[in-house]
PDB file of C-alpha atoms and ligand atoms in Angstrom:
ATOM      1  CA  UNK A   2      17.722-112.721  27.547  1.00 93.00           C
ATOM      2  CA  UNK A   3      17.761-114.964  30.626  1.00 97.00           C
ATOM      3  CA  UNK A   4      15.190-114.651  32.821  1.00 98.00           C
ATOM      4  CA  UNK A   5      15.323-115.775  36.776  1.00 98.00           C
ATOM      5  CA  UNK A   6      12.437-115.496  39.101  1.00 98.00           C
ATOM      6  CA  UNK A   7      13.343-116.855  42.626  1.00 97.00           C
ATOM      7  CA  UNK A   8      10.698-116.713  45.338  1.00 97.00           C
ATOM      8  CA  UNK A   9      10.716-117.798  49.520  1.00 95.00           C
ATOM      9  CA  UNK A  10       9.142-116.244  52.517  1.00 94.00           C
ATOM     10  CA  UNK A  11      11.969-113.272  52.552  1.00 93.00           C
ATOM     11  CA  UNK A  12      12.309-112.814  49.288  1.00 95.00           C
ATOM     12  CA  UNK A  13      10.631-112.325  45.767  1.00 97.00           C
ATOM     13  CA  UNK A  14      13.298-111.566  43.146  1.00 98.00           C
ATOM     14  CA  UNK A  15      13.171-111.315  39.539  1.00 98.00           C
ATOM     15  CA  UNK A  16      16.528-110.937  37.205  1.00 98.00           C
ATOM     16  CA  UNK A  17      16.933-110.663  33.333  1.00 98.00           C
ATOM     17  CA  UNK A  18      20.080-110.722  32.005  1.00 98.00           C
ATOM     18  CA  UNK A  19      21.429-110.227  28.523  1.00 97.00           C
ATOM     19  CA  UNK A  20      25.460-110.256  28.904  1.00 95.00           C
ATOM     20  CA  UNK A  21      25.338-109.754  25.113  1.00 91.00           C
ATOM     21  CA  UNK A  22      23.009-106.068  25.189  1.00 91.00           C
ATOM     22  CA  UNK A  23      23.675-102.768  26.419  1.00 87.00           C
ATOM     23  CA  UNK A  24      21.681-101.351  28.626  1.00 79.00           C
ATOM     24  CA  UNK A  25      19.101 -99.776  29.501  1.00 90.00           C
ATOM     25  CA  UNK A  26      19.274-101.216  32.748  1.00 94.00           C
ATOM     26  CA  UNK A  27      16.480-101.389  35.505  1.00 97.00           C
ATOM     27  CA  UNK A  28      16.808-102.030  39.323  1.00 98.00           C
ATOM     28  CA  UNK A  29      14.564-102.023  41.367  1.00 98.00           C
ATOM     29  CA  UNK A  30      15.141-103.481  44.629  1.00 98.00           C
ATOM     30  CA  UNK A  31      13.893-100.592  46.899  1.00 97.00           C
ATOM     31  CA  UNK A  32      17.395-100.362  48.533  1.00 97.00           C
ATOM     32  CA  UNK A  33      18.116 -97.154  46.157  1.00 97.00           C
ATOM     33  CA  UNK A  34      22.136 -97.369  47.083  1.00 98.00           C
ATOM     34  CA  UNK A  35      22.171-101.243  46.282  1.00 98.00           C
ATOM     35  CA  UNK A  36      20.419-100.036  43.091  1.00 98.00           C
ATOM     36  CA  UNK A  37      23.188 -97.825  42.605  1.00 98.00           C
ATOM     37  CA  UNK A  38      25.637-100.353  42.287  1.00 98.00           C
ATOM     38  CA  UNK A  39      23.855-102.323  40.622  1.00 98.00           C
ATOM     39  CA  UNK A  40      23.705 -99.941  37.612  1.00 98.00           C
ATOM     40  CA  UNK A  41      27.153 -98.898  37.880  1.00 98.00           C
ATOM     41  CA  UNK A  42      27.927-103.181  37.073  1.00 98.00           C
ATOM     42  CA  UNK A  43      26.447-103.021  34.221  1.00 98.00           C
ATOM     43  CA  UNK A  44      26.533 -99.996  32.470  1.00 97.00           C
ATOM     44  CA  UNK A  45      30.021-100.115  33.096  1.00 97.00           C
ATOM     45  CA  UNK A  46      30.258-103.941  32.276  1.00 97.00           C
ATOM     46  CA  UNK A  47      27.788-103.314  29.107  1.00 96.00           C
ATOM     47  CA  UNK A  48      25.390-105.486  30.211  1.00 97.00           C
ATOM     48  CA  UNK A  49      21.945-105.333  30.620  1.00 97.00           C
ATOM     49  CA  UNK A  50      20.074-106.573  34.236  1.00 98.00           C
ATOM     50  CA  UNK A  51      17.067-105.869  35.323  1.00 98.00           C
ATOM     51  CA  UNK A  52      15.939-106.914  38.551  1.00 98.00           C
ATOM     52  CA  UNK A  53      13.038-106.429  40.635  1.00 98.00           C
ATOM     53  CA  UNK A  54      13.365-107.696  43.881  1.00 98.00           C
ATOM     54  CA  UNK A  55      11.021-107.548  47.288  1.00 97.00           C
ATOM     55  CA  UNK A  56      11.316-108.760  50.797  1.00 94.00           C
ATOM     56  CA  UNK A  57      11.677-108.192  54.006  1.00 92.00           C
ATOM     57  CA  UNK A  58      13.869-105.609  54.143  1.00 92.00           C
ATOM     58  CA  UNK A  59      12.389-103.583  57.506  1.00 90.00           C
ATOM     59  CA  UNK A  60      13.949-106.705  59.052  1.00 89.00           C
ATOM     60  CA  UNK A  61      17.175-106.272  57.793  1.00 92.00           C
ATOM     61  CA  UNK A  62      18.356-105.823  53.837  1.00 95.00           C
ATOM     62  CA  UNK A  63      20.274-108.820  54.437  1.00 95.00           C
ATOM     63  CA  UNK A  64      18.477-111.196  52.958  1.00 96.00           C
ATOM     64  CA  UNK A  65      17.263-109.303  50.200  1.00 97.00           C
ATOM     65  CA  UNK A  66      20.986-108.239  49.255  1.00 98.00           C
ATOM     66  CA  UNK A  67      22.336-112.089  49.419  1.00 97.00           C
ATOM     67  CA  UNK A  68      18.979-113.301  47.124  1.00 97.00           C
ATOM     68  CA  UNK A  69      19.914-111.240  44.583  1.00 98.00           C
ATOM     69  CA  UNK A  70      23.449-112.430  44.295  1.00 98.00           C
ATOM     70  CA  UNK A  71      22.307-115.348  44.576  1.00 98.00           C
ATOM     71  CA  UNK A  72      20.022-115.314  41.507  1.00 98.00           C
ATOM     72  CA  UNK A  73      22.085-112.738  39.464  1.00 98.00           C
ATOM     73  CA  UNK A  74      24.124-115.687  39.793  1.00 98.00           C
ATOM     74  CA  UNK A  75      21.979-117.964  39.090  1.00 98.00           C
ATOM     75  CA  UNK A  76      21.507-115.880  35.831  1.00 98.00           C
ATOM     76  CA  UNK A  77      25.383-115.890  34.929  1.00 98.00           C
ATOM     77  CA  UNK A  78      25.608-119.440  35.449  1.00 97.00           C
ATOM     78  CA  UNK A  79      22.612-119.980  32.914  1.00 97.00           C
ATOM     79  CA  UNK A  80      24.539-117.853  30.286  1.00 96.00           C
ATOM     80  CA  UNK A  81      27.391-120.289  30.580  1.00 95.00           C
ATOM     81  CA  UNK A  82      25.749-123.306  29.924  1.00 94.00           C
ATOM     82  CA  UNK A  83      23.377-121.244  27.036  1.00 94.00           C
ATOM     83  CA  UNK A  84      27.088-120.187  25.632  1.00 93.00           C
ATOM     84  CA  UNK A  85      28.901-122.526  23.327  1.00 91.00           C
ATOM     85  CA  UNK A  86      31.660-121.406  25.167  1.00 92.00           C
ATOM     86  CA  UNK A  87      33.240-118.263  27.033  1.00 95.00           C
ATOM     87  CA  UNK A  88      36.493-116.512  27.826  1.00 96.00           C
ATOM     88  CA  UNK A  89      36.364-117.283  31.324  1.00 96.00           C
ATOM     89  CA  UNK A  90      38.785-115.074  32.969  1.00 98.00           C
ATOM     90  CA  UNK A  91      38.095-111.412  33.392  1.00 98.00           C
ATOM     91  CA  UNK A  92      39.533-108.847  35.553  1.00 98.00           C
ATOM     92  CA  UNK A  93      39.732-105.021  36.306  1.00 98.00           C
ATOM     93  CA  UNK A  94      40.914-102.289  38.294  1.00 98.00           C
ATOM     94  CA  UNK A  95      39.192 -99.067  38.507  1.00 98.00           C
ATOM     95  CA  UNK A  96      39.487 -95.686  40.234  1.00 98.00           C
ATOM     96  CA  UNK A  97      36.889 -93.403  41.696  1.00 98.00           C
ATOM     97  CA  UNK A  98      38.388 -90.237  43.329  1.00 98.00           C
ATOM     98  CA  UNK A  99      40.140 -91.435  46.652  1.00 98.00           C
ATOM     99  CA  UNK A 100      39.435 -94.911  46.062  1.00 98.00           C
ATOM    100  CA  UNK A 101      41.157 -97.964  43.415  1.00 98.00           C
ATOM    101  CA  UNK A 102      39.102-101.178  43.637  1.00 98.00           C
ATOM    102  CA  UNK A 103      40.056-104.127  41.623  1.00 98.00           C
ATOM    103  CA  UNK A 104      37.269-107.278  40.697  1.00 99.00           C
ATOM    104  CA  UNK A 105      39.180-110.526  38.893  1.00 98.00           C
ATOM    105  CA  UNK A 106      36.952-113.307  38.145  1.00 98.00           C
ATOM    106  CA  UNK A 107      37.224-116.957  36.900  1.00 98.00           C
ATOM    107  CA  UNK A 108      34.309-118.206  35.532  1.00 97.00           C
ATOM    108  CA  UNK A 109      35.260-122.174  36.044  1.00 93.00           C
ATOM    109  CA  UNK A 110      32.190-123.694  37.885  1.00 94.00           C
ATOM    110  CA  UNK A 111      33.701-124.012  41.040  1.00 96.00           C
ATOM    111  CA  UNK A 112      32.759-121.152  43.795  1.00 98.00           C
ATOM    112  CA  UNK A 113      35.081-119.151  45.646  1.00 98.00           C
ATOM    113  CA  UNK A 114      34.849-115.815  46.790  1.00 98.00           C
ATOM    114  CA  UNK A 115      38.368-114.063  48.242  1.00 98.00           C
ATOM    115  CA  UNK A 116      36.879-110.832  49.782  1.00 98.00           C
ATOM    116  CA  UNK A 117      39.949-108.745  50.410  1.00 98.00           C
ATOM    117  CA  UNK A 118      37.640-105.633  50.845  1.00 98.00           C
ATOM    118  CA  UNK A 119      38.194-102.492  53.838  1.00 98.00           C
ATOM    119  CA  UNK A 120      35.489-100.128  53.976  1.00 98.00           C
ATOM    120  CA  UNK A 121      36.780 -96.199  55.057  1.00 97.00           C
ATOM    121  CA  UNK A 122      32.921 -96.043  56.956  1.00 97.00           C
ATOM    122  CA  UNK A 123      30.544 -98.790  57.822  1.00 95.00           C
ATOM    123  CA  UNK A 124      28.154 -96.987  55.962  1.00 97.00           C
ATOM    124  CA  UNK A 125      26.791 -95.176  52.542  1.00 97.00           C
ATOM    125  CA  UNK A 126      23.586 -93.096  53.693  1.00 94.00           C
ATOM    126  CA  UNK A 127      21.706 -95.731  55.893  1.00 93.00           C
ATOM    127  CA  UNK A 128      22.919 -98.920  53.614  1.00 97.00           C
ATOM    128  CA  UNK A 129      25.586-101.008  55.802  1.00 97.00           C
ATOM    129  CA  UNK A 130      28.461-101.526  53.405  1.00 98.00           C
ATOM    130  CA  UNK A 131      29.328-104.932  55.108  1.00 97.00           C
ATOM    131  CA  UNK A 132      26.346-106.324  53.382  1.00 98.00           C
ATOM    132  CA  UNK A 133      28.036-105.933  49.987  1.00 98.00           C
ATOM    133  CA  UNK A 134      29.805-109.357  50.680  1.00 98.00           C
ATOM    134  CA  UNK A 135      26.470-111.215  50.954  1.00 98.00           C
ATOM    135  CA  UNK A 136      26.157-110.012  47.436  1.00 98.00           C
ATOM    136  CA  UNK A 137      29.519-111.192  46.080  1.00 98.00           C
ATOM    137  CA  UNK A 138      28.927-114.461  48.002  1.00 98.00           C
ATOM    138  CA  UNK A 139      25.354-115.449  46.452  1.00 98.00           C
ATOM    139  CA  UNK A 140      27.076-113.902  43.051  1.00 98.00           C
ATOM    140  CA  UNK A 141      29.769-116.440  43.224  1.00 98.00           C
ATOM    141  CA  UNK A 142      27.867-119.492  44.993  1.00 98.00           C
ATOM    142  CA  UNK A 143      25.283-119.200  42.039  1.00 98.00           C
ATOM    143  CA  UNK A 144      27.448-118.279  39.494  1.00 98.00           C
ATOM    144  CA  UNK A 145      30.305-120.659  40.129  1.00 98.00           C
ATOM    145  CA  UNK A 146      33.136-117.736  39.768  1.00 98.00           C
ATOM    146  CA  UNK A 147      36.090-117.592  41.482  1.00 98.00           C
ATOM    147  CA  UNK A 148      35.707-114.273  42.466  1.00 98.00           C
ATOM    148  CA  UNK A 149      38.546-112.081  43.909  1.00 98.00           C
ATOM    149  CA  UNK A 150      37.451-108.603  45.057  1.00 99.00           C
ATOM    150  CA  UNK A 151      40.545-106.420  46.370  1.00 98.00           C
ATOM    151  CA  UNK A 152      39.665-102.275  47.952  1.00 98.00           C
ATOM    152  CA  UNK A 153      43.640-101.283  46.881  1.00 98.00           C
ATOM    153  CA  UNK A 154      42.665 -98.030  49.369  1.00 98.00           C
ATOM    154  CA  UNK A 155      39.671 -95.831  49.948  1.00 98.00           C
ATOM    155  CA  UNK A 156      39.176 -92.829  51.875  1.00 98.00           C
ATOM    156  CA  UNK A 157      35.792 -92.841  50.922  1.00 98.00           C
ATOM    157  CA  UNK A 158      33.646 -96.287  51.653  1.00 98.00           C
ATOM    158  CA  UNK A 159      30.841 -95.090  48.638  1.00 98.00           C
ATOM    159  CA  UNK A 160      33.808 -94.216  46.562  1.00 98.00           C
ATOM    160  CA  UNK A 161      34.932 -97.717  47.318  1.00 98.00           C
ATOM    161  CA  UNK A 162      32.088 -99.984  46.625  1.00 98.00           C
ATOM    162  CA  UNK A 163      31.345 -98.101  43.614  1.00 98.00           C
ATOM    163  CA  UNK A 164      34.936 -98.890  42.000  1.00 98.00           C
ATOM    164  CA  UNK A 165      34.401-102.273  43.150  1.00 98.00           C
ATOM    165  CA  UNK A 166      30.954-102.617  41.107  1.00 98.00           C
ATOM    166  CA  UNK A 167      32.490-101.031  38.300  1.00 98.00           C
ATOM    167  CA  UNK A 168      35.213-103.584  38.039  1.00 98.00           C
ATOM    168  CA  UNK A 169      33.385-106.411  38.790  1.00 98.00           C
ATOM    169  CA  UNK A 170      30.889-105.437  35.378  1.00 98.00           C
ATOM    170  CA  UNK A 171      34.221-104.517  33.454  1.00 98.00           C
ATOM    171  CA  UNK A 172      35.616-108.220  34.482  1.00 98.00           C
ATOM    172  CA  UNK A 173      32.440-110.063  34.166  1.00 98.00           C
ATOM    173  CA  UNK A 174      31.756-108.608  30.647  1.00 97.00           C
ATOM    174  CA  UNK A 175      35.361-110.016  29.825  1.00 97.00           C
ATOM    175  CA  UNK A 176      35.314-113.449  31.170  1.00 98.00           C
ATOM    176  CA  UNK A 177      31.182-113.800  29.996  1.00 97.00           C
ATOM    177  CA  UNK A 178      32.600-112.600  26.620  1.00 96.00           C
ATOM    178  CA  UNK A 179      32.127-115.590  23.784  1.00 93.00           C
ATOM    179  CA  UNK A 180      34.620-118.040  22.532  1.00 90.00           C
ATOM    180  CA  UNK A 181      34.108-120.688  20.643  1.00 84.00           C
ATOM    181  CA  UNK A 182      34.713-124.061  21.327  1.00 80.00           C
ATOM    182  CA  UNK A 183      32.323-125.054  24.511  1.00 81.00           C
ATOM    183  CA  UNK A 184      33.789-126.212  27.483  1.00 78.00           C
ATOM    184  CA  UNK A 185      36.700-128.015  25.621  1.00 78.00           C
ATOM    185  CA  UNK A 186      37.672-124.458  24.738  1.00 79.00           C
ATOM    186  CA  UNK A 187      37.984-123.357  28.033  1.00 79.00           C
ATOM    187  CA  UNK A 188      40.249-125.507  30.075  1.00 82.00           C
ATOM    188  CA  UNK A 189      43.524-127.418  29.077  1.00 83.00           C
ATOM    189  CA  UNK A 190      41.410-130.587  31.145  1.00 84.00           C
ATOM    190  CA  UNK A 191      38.853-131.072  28.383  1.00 83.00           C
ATOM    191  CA  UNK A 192      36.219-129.598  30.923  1.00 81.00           C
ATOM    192  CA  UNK A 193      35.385-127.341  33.217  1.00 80.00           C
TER     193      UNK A 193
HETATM  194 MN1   MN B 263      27.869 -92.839  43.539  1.00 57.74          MN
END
């Protein structure tokens, strides 16, 4: 179990993370769609998060959505290290009524984030799906993925995210699954 506590004057966020657990998960971040999503990652990626996250979120979510990327993140990139090696490479495409979302992900230390992602509405309820990205971006700054996030088509923007959350646990669990052989194992280079 990994445990992340990140603190500034916006935000107060605490993750644990076992990629090698089920669930029960717990979020907690008092944005009940982000929440949402978060639990549809990992139940769906058979993980188990927890996070518990505060700020200033009568400002605007924004910051409190990109923190906990960020130290999700943070979290994933700790599990690398902790691992004596990993798959790396993970990737998924999954439906949800109207909408086929697709989350491939290259755990190789360097970030990148290719957000090839068309929301149907700007919103779910009152959360503004544009902020999803700040997520993916802290996710993939922190985490060092290479992180390709694709909507295929949506007529439904909830529908949409959803699938994408989904995948992105289903390709996470793969590339965060074990291999032997440390970081020698995981690139033809030697290294990562
Ligand atoms: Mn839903």
């Amino acid at each position: 179990m990994i445990e992340i506590h990140r603190s500034t004057k916006e935000t107060d966020i605490l993750v644990k993370l076992d990629m090698n657990a089920e669930g029960p998960s717990k979020l907690e971040t008092g944005l009940p769609f982000f929440d949402h999503m978060l639990n549809a990652m990992s139940f769906h990626g058979g993980f188990r998060l927890e996070v518990k996250a505060a700020g200033d979120i009568d400002v605007d979510p924004h910051h409190l959505v990109e923190d906990t990327g960020l130290v999700i993140g943070a979290a994933l990139e700790q599990a690398r290290k902790e691992s004596s090696g990993i798959r790396r490479y993970g990737s998924a495409v999954i439906p949800m009524d109207d909408a086929l979302s697709e989350a491939v992900v290259d755990a190789c230390g360097r970030p990148y984030l290719k957000w090839n992602v068309e929301w149907a509405q700007l919103k779910a309820g009152d959360f503004d799906l544009f902020l999803l990205r700040e997520f993916f971006w802290g996710l993939a700054v922190a985490g060092k993925l290479n992180l390709h996030l694709t909507t295929r088509y949506s007529e439904n923007g909830h529908h949409a995210a959803e699938a994408l959350f989904k995948a992105a646990g289903r390709a996470l669990s793969e590339a965060y699954t074990p291999k032997d052989g440390g970081e020698a194992g995981m690139s033809t280079k030697g290294t990562l």
